[in-house]
Structure formats: structure tokens, C-alpha cells
PDB file of C-alpha atoms in Angstrom:
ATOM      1  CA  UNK A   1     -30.685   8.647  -8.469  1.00 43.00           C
ATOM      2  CA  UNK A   2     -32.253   5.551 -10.539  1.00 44.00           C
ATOM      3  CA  UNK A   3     -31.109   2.432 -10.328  1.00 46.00           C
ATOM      4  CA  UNK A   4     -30.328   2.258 -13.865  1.00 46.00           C
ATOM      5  CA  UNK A   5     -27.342   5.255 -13.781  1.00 40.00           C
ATOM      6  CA  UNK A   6     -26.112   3.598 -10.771  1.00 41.00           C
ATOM      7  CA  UNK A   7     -25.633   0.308 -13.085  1.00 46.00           C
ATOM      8  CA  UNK A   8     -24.329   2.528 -15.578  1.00 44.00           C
ATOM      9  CA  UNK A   9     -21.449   4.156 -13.368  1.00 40.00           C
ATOM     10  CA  UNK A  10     -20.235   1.093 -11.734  1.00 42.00           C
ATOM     11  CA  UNK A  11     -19.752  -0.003 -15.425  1.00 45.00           C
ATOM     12  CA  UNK A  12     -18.027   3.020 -16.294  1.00 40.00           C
ATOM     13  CA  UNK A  13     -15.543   2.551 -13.422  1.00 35.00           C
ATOM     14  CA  UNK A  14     -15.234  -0.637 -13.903  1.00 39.00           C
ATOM     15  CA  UNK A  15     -14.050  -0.495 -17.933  1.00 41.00           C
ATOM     16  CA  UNK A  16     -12.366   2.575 -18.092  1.00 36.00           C
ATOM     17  CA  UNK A  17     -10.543   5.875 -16.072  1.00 35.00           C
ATOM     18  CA  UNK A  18     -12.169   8.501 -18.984  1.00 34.00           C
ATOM     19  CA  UNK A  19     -15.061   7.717 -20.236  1.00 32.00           C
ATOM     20  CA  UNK A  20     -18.665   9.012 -20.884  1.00 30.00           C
ATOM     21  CA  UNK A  21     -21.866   7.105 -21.463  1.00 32.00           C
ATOM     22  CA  UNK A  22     -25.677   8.545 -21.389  1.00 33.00           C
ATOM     23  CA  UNK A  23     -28.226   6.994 -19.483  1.00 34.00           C
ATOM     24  CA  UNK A  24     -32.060   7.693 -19.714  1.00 35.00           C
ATOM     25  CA  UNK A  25     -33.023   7.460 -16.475  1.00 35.00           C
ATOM     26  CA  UNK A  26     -36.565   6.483 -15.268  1.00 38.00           C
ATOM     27  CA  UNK A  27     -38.902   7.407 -12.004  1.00 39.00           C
ATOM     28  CA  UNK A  28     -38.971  10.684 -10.486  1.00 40.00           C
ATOM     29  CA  UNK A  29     -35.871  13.035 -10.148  1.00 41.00           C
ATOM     30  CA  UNK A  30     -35.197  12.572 -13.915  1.00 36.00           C
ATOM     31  CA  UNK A  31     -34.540  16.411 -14.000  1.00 37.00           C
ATOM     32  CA  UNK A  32     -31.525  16.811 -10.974  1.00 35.00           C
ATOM     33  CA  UNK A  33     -28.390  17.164 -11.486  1.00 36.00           C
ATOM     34  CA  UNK A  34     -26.073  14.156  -8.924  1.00 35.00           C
ATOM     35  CA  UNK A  35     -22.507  13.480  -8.550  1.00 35.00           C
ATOM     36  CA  UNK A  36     -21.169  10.475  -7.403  1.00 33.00           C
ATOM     37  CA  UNK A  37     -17.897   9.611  -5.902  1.00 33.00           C
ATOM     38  CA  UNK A  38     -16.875   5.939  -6.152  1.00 33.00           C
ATOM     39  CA  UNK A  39     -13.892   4.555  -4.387  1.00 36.00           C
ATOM     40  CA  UNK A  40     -12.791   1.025  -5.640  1.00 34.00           C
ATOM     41  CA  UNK A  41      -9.295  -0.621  -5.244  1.00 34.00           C
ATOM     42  CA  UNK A  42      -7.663   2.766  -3.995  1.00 37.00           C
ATOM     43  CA  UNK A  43      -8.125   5.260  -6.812  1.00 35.00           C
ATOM     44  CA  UNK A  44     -10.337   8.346  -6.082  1.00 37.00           C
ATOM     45  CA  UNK A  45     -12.585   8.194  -9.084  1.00 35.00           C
ATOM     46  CA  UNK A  46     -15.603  10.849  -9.813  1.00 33.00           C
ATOM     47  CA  UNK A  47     -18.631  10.054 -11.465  1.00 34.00           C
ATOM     48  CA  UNK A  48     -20.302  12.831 -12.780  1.00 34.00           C
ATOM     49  CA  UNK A  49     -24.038  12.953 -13.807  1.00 35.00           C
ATOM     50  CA  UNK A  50     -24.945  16.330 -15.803  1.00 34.00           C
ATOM     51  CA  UNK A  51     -29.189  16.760 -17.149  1.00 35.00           C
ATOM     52  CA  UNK A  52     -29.509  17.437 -20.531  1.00 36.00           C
ATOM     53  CA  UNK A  53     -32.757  19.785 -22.013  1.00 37.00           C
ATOM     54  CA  UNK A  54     -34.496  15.942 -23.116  1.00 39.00           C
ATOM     55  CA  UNK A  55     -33.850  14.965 -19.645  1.00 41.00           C
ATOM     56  CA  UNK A  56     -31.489  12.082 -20.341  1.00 38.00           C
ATOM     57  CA  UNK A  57     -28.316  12.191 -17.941  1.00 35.00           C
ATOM     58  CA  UNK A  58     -24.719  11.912 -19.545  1.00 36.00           C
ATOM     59  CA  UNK A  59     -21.971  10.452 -17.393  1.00 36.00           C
ATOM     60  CA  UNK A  60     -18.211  10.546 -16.859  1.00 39.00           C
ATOM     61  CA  UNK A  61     -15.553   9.324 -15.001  1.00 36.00           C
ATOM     62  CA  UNK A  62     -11.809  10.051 -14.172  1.00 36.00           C
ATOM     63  CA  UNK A  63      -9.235   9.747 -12.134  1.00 34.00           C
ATOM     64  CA  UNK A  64      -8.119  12.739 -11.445  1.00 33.00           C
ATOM     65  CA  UNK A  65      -4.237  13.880 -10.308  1.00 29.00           C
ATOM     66  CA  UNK A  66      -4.965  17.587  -9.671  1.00 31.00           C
ATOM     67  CA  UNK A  67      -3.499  18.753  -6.593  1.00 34.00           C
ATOM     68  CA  UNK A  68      -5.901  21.125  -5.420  1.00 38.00           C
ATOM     69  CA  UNK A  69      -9.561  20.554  -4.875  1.00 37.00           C
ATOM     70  CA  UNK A  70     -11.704  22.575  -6.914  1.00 34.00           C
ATOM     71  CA  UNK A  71     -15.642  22.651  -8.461  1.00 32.00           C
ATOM     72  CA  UNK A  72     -16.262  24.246 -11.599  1.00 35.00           C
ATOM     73  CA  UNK A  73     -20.324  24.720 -12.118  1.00 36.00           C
ATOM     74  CA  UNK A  74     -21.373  26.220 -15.195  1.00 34.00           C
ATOM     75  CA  UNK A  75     -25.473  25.719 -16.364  1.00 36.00           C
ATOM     76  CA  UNK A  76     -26.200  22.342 -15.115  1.00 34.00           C
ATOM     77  CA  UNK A  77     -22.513  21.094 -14.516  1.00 35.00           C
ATOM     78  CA  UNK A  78     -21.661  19.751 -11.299  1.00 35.00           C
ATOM     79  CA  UNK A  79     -17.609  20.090 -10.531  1.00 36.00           C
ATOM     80  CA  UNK A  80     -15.620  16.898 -10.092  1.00 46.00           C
ATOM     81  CA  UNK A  81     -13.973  16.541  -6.477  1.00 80.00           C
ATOM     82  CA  UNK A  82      -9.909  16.275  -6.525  1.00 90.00           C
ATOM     83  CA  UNK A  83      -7.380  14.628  -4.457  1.00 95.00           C
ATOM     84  CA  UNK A  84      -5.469  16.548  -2.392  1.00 96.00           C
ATOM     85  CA  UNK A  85      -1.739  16.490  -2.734  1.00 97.00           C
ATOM     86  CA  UNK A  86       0.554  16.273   0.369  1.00 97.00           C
ATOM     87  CA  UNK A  87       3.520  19.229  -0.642  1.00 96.00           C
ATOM     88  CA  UNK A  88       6.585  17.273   0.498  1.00 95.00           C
ATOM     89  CA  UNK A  89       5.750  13.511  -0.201  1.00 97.00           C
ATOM     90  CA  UNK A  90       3.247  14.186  -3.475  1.00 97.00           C
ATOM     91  CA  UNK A  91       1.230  11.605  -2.196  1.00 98.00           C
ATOM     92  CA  UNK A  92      -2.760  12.017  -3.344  1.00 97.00           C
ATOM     93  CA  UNK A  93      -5.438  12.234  -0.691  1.00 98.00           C
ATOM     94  CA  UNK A  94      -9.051  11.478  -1.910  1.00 97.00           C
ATOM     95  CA  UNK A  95     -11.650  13.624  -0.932  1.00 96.00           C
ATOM     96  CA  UNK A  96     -13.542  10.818   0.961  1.00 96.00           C
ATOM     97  CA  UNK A  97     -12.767   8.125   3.224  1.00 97.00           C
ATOM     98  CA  UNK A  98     -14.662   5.861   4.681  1.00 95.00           C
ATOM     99  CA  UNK A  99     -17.720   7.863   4.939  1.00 95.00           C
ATOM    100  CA  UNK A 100     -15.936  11.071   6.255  1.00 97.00           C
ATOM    101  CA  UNK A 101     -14.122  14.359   4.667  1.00 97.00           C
ATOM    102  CA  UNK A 102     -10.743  15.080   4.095  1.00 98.00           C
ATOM    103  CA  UNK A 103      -9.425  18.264   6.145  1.00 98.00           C
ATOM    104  CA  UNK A 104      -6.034  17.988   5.691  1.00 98.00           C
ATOM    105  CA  UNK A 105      -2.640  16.140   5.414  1.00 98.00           C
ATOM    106  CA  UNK A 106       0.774  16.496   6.475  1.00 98.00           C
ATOM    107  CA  UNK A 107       4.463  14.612   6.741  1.00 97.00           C
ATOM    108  CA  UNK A 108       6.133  12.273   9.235  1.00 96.00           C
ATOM    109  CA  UNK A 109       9.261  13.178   9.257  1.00 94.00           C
ATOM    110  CA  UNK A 110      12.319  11.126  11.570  1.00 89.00           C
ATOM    111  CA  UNK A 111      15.613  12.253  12.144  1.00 84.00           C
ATOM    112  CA  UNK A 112      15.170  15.759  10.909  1.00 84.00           C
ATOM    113  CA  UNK A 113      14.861  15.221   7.171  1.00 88.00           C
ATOM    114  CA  UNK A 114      13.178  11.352   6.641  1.00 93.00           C
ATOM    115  CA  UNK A 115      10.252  11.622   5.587  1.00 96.00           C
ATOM    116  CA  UNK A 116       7.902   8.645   6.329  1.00 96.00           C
ATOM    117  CA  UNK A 117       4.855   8.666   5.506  1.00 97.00           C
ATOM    118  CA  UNK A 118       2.119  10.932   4.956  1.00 98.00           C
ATOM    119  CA  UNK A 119      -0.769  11.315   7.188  1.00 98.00           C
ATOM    120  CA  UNK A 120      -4.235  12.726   6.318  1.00 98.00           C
ATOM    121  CA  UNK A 121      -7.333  13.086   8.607  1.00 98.00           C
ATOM    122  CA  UNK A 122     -10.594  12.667   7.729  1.00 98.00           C
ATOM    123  CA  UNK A 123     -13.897  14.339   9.248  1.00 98.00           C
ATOM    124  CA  UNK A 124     -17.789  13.685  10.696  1.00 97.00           C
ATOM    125  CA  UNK A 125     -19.259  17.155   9.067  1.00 96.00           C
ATOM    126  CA  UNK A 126     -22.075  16.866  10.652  1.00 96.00           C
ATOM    127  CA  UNK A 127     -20.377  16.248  14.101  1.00 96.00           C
ATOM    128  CA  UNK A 128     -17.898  19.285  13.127  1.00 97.00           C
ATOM    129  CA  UNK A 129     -20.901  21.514  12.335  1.00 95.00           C
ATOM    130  CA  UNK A 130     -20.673  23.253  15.524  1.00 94.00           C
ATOM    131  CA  UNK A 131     -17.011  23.439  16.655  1.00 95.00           C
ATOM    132  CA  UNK A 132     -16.298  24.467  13.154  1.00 95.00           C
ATOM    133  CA  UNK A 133     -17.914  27.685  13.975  1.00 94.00           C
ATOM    134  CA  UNK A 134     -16.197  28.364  17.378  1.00 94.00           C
ATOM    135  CA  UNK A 135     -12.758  29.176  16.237  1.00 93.00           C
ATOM    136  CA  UNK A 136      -8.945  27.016  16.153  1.00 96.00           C
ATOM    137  CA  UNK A 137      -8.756  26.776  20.246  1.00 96.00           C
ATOM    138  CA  UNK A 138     -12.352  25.074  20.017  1.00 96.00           C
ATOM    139  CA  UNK A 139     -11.102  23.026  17.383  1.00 97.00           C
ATOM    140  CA  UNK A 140      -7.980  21.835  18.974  1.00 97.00           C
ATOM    141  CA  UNK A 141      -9.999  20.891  22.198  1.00 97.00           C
ATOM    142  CA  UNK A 142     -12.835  18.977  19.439  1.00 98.00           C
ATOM    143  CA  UNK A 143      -9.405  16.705  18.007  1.00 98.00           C
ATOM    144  CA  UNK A 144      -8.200  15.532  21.385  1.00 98.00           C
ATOM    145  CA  UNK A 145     -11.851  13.855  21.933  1.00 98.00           C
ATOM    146  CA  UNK A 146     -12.598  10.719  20.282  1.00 98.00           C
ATOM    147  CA  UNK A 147     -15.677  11.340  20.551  1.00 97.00           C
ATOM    148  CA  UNK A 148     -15.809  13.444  17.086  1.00 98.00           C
ATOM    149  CA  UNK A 149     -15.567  10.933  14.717  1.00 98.00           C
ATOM    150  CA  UNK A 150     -12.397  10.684  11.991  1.00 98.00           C
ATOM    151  CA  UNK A 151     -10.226   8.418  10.039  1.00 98.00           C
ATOM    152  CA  UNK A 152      -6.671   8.697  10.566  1.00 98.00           C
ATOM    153  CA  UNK A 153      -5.185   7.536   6.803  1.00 98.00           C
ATOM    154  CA  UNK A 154      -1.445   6.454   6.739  1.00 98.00           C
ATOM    155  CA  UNK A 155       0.274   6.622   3.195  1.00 98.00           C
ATOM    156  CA  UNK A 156       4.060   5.455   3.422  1.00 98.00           C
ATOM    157  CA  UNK A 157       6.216   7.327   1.164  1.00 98.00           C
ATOM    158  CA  UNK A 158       8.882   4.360   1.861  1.00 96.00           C
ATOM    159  CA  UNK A 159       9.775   1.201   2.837  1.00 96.00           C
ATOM    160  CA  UNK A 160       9.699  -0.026   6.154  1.00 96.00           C
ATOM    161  CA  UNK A 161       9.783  -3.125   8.341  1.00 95.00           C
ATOM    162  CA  UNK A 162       6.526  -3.840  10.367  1.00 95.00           C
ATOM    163  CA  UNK A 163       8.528  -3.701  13.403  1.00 94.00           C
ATOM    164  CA  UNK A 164      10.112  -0.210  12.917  1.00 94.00           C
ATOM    165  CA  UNK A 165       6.749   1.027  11.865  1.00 95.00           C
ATOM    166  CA  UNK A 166       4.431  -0.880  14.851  1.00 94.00           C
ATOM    167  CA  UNK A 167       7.325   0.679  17.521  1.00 92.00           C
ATOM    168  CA  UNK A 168       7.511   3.927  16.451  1.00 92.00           C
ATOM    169  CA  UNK A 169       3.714   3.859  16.953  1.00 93.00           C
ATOM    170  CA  UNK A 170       4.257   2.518  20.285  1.00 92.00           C
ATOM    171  CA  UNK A 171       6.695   4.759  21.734  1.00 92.00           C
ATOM    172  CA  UNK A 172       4.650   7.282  20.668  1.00 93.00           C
ATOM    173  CA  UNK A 173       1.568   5.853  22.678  1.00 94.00           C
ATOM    174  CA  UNK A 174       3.238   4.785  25.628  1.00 92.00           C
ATOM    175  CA  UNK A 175       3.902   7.514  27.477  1.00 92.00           C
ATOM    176  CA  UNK A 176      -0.023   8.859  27.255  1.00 92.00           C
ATOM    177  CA  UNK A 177      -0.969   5.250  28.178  1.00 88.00           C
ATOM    178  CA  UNK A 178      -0.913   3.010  31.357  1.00 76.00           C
ATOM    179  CA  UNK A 179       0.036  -0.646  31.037  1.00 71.00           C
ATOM    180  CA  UNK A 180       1.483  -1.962  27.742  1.00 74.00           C
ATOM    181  CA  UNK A 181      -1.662  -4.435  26.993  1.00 84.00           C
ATOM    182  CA  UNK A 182      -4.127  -2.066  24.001  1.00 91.00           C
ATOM    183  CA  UNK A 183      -0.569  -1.758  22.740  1.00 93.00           C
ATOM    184  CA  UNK A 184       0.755  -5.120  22.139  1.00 92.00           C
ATOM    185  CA  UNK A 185      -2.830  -5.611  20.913  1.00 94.00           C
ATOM    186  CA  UNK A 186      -1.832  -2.954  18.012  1.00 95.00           C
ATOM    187  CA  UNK A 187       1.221  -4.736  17.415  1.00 94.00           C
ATOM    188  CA  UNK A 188      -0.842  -7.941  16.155  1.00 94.00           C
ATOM    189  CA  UNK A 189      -3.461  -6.160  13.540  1.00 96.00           C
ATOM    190  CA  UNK A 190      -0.276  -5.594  11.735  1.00 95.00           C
ATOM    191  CA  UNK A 191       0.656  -8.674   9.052  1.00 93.00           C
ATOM    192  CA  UNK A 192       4.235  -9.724   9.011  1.00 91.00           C
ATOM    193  CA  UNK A 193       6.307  -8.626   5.933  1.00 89.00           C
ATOM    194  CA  UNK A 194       7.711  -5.167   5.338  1.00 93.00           C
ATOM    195  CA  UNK A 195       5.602  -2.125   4.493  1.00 97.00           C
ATOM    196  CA  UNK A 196       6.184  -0.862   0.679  1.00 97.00           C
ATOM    197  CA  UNK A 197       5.938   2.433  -0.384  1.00 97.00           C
ATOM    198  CA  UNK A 198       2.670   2.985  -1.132  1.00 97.00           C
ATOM    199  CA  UNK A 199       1.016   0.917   1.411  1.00 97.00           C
ATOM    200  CA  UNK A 200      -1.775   2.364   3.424  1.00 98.00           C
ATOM    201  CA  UNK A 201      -3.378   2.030   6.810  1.00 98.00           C
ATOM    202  CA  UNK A 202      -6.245   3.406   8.211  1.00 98.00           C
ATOM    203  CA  UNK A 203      -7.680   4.351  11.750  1.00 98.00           C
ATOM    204  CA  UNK A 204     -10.799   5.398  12.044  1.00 98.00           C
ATOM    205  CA  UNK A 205     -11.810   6.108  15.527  1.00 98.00           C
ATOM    206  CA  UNK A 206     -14.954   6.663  17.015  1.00 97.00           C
ATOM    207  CA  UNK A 207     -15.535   7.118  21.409  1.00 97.00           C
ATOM    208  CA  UNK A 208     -14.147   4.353  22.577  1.00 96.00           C
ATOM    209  CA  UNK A 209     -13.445   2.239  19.665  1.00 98.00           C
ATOM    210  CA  UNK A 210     -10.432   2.246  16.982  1.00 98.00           C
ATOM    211  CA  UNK A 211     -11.206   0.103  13.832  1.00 98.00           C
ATOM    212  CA  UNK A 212      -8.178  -0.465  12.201  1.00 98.00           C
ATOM    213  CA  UNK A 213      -7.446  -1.277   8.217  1.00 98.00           C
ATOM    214  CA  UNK A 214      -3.535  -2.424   7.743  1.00 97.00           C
ATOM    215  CA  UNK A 215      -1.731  -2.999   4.830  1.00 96.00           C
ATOM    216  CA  UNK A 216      -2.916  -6.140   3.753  1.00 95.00           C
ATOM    217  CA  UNK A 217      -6.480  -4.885   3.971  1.00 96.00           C
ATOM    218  CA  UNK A 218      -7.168  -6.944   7.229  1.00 96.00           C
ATOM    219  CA  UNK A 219      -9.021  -5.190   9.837  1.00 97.00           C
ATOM    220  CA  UNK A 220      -9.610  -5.565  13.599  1.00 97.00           C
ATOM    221  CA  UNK A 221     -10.284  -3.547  15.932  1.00 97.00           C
ATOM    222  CA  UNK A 222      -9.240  -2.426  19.923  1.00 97.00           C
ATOM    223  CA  UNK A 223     -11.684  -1.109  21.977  1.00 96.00           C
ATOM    224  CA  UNK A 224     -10.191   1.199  24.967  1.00 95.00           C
ATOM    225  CA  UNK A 225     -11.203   4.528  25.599  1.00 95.00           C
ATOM    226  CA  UNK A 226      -7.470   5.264  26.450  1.00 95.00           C
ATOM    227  CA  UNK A 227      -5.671   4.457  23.740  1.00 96.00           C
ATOM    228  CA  UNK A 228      -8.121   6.640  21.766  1.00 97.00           C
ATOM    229  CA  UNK A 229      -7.883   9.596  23.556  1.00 97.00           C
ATOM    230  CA  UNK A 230      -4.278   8.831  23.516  1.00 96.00           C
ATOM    231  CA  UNK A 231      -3.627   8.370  19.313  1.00 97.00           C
ATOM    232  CA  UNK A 232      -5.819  11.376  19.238  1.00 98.00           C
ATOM    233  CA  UNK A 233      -3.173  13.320  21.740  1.00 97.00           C
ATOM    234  CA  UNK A 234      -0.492  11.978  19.489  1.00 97.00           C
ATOM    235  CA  UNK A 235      -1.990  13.373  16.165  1.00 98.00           C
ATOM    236  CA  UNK A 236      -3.427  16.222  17.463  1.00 98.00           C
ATOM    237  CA  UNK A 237      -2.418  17.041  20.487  1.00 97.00           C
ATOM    238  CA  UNK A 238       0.516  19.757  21.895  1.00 95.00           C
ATOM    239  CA  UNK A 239       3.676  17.247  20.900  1.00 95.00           C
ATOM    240  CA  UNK A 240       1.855  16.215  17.662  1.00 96.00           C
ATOM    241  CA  UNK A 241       3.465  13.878  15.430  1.00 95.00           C
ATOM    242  CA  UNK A 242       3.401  15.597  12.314  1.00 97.00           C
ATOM    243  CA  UNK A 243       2.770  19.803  13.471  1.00 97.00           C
ATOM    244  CA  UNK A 244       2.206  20.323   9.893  1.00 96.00           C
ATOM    245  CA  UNK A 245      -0.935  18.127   9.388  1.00 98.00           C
ATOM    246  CA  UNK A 246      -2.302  18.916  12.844  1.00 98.00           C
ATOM    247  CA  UNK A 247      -1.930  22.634  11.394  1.00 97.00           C
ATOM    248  CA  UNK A 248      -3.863  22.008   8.289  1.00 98.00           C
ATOM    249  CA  UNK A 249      -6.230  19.998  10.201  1.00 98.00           C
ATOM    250  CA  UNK A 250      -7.635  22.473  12.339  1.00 98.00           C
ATOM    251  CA  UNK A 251      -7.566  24.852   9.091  1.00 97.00           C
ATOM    252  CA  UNK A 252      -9.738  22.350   7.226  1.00 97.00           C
ATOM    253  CA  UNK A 253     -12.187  21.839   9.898  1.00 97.00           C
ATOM    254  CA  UNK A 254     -13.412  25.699   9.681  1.00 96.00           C
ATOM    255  CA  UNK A 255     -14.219  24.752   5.877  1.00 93.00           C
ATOM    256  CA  UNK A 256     -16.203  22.012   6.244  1.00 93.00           C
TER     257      UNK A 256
END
């Protein structure tokens, strides 16, 4: 892709959420169709680059609500990618995340009927490529090791104090950890101030290492092989915190 349609879609984004422009691109691959996905300040936006007959390229943008995710291709069309809705909270998960793919999203739910926050994971596909292929039980084994990369993204779908939120985290941890210290290292990547609904954290974990993104956009990081394999036993693992998004999970990794 030229450096002149990149220009031109950054500028797209930036001005407006529909909008279409055509470029003339220069040097070679003037012919191929490209897609880009952009991510800026939160919103899922897809850039779409289509070839015309005269070889110019016209783009578009938009920010897209569907729930589902779906490609349309028809002649030299490329599809847009889609959010993907979480049923119970309606709370949008774009398609990429720091690098990885979404394969699926679920509810927190406390007390029976509170619902949370929504949770989403996020996927290596190239790290996937072979477990995908081995079936769920492989799959389940595959989440429980930090060593397959994946971004844990936190949407809550209310308010909450910082404290409530850090030690419901914690208690979770605990008991698959020994000693308290990774933990009350969690406890200060969080900002004070109350979570709104809306804010978003996000834990993306690879081996030994958990780099962290909280609500204010800070990020830090703990490195401890332990409390890895342990927030991947509490998303994924037998007593998972949300069944539902460890379900869908294990159903998106076989589509990668």
C-alpha cells in the first residue's frame, strides 16, 4: 500500500466516521485490492480500499455498530470487519486489539444477576494455527498457558470503585497464587477514582509477562510467570470467571 493512501486514510479518519475519497496511488501494487483497519481513540473504524478499471483506489471509512461480523466481496470489493456485540451487556468488541484477533466475549456477572463488565479475549493466529486444528480439549489446555499469546479486554457495563474492582480481581487470584506480593503490585497499575461505565482495561499477556492498560490509559507491567498462568486459570480455566466467554472462546479459536 503507497504511502500516499495511507496519508489519505488517516485523513479520512481523522475528519469524518462516513466518508469516501479517491486516491491515485503510485509505485507498484497499484492494481490490489487492501483493507485497512485503524483503531484511534477507541472506535473500531474500517478503511476500505476498492481498485477501480483506471487503477485509481477509492476509499471509505465507518464506524460500524453491526453486531455480527460479516465480509461481503463482490468484483473487487473487500468486506468491512464489524464489532462484535456482547448479548447481555451490548457492549461492541472490535475485531482487533492490540495486534491480535477477537475470539469471543462474554459477561461478569456478581450476585446472580449483576452484570459487571464484559470481557473479550483476543488471539496470536499464528500461535493458534495448530491447536486450532486439534479440537476444544486441545484448546482448553492452549488457554491455561501463557505462553499463547492474548489480550484480555475489560469493558465495564457500570460503575465501580477501584477498590471493589482491584479486590474482586484479587480474590479471584489468590487462591491460584502463593504470597500476596504480584498482587498488591496489580493493585497499584490501577489510578485512584471510580471506574465509569464504559471504561476499559486491557491485559495482554505473553509467557511470563502481563502488560497492563487501565482506565486512565496508563500502563505497567508485572512480570511473574505465576500470576500469568494464574489470570489465565481464572479466565479460562475449570472455575472460570465468566463460563460464557470461556465458552465462546474456545469456539472462536477453531475459526481463526
Amino acid at each position: 500500500m503507497s504511502h500516499h493512501l495511507l496519508t489519505a486514510a488517516r485523513r479520512s479518519v481523522r475528519n469524518s466516521s462516513r466518508r469516501f475519497v479517491s486516491v491515485s496511488p503510485h509505485g507498484t501494487g497499484a492494481g490490489r485490492n487492501a483493507a485497512l483497519i485503524i483503531a484511534s481513540a477507541g472506535v473500531c473504524a474500517t478503511v476500505v480500499a476498492l481498485s477501480s478499471p483506471n487503477g485509481a483506489f477509492s476509499l471509505g471509512t465507518s464506524s460500524t455498530t453491526k453486531c455480527d461480523f460479516s465480509r461481503k466481496q463482490s468484483g473487487s470489493e473487500v468486506g468491512m470487519l464489524a464489532p462484535t456485540k456482547e448479548p447481555s451487556t451490548g457492549i461492541l468488541f472490535p475485531r482487533l486489539c492490540n495486534g491480535m484477533t477477537f475470539v469471543g466475549c462474554g459477561v461478569r456477572v456478581k450476585f446472580g444477576f449483576v452484570k459487571v463488565y464484559a470481557v473479550g479475549t483476543y488471539m496470536d493466529p499464528i500461535a493458534m494455527s495448530a491447536i486450532k486444528k486439534e479440537g476444544p480439549e486441545e484448546i482448553n489446555k492452549a488457554l491455561l498457558d501463557p505462553m499463547y499469546p492474548r489480550v484480555i479486554r475489560i469493558v465495564m457495563n457500570r460503575s465501580l470503585s477501584i477498590d471493589k474492582y482491584t479486590t474482586a480481581i484479587v480474590e479471584a487470584l489468590e487462591p491460584r497464587m502463593k504470597g500476596i506480593e504480584k498482587l498488591e503490585e496489580f493493585k497499584k497499575l490501577n489510578p485512584p477514582g471510580d471506574l465509569v461505565e464504559g471504561a476499559e482495561m486491557e491485559m495482554t499477556i505473553r509467557g511470563d509477562t502481563m502488560l497492563y492498560k487501565n482506565s486512565a490509559g496508563g500502563v505497567g507491567a508485572i512480570t511473574s510467570a505465576v500470576f500469568c498462568r494464574s489470570l489465565c486459570d481464572v479466565y479460562y480455566g475449570a472455575d472460570a470467571v465468566s463460563p460464557a466467554h470461556k465458552g465462546e472462546v474456545v469456539k472462536g479459536v477453531q475459526t481463526l
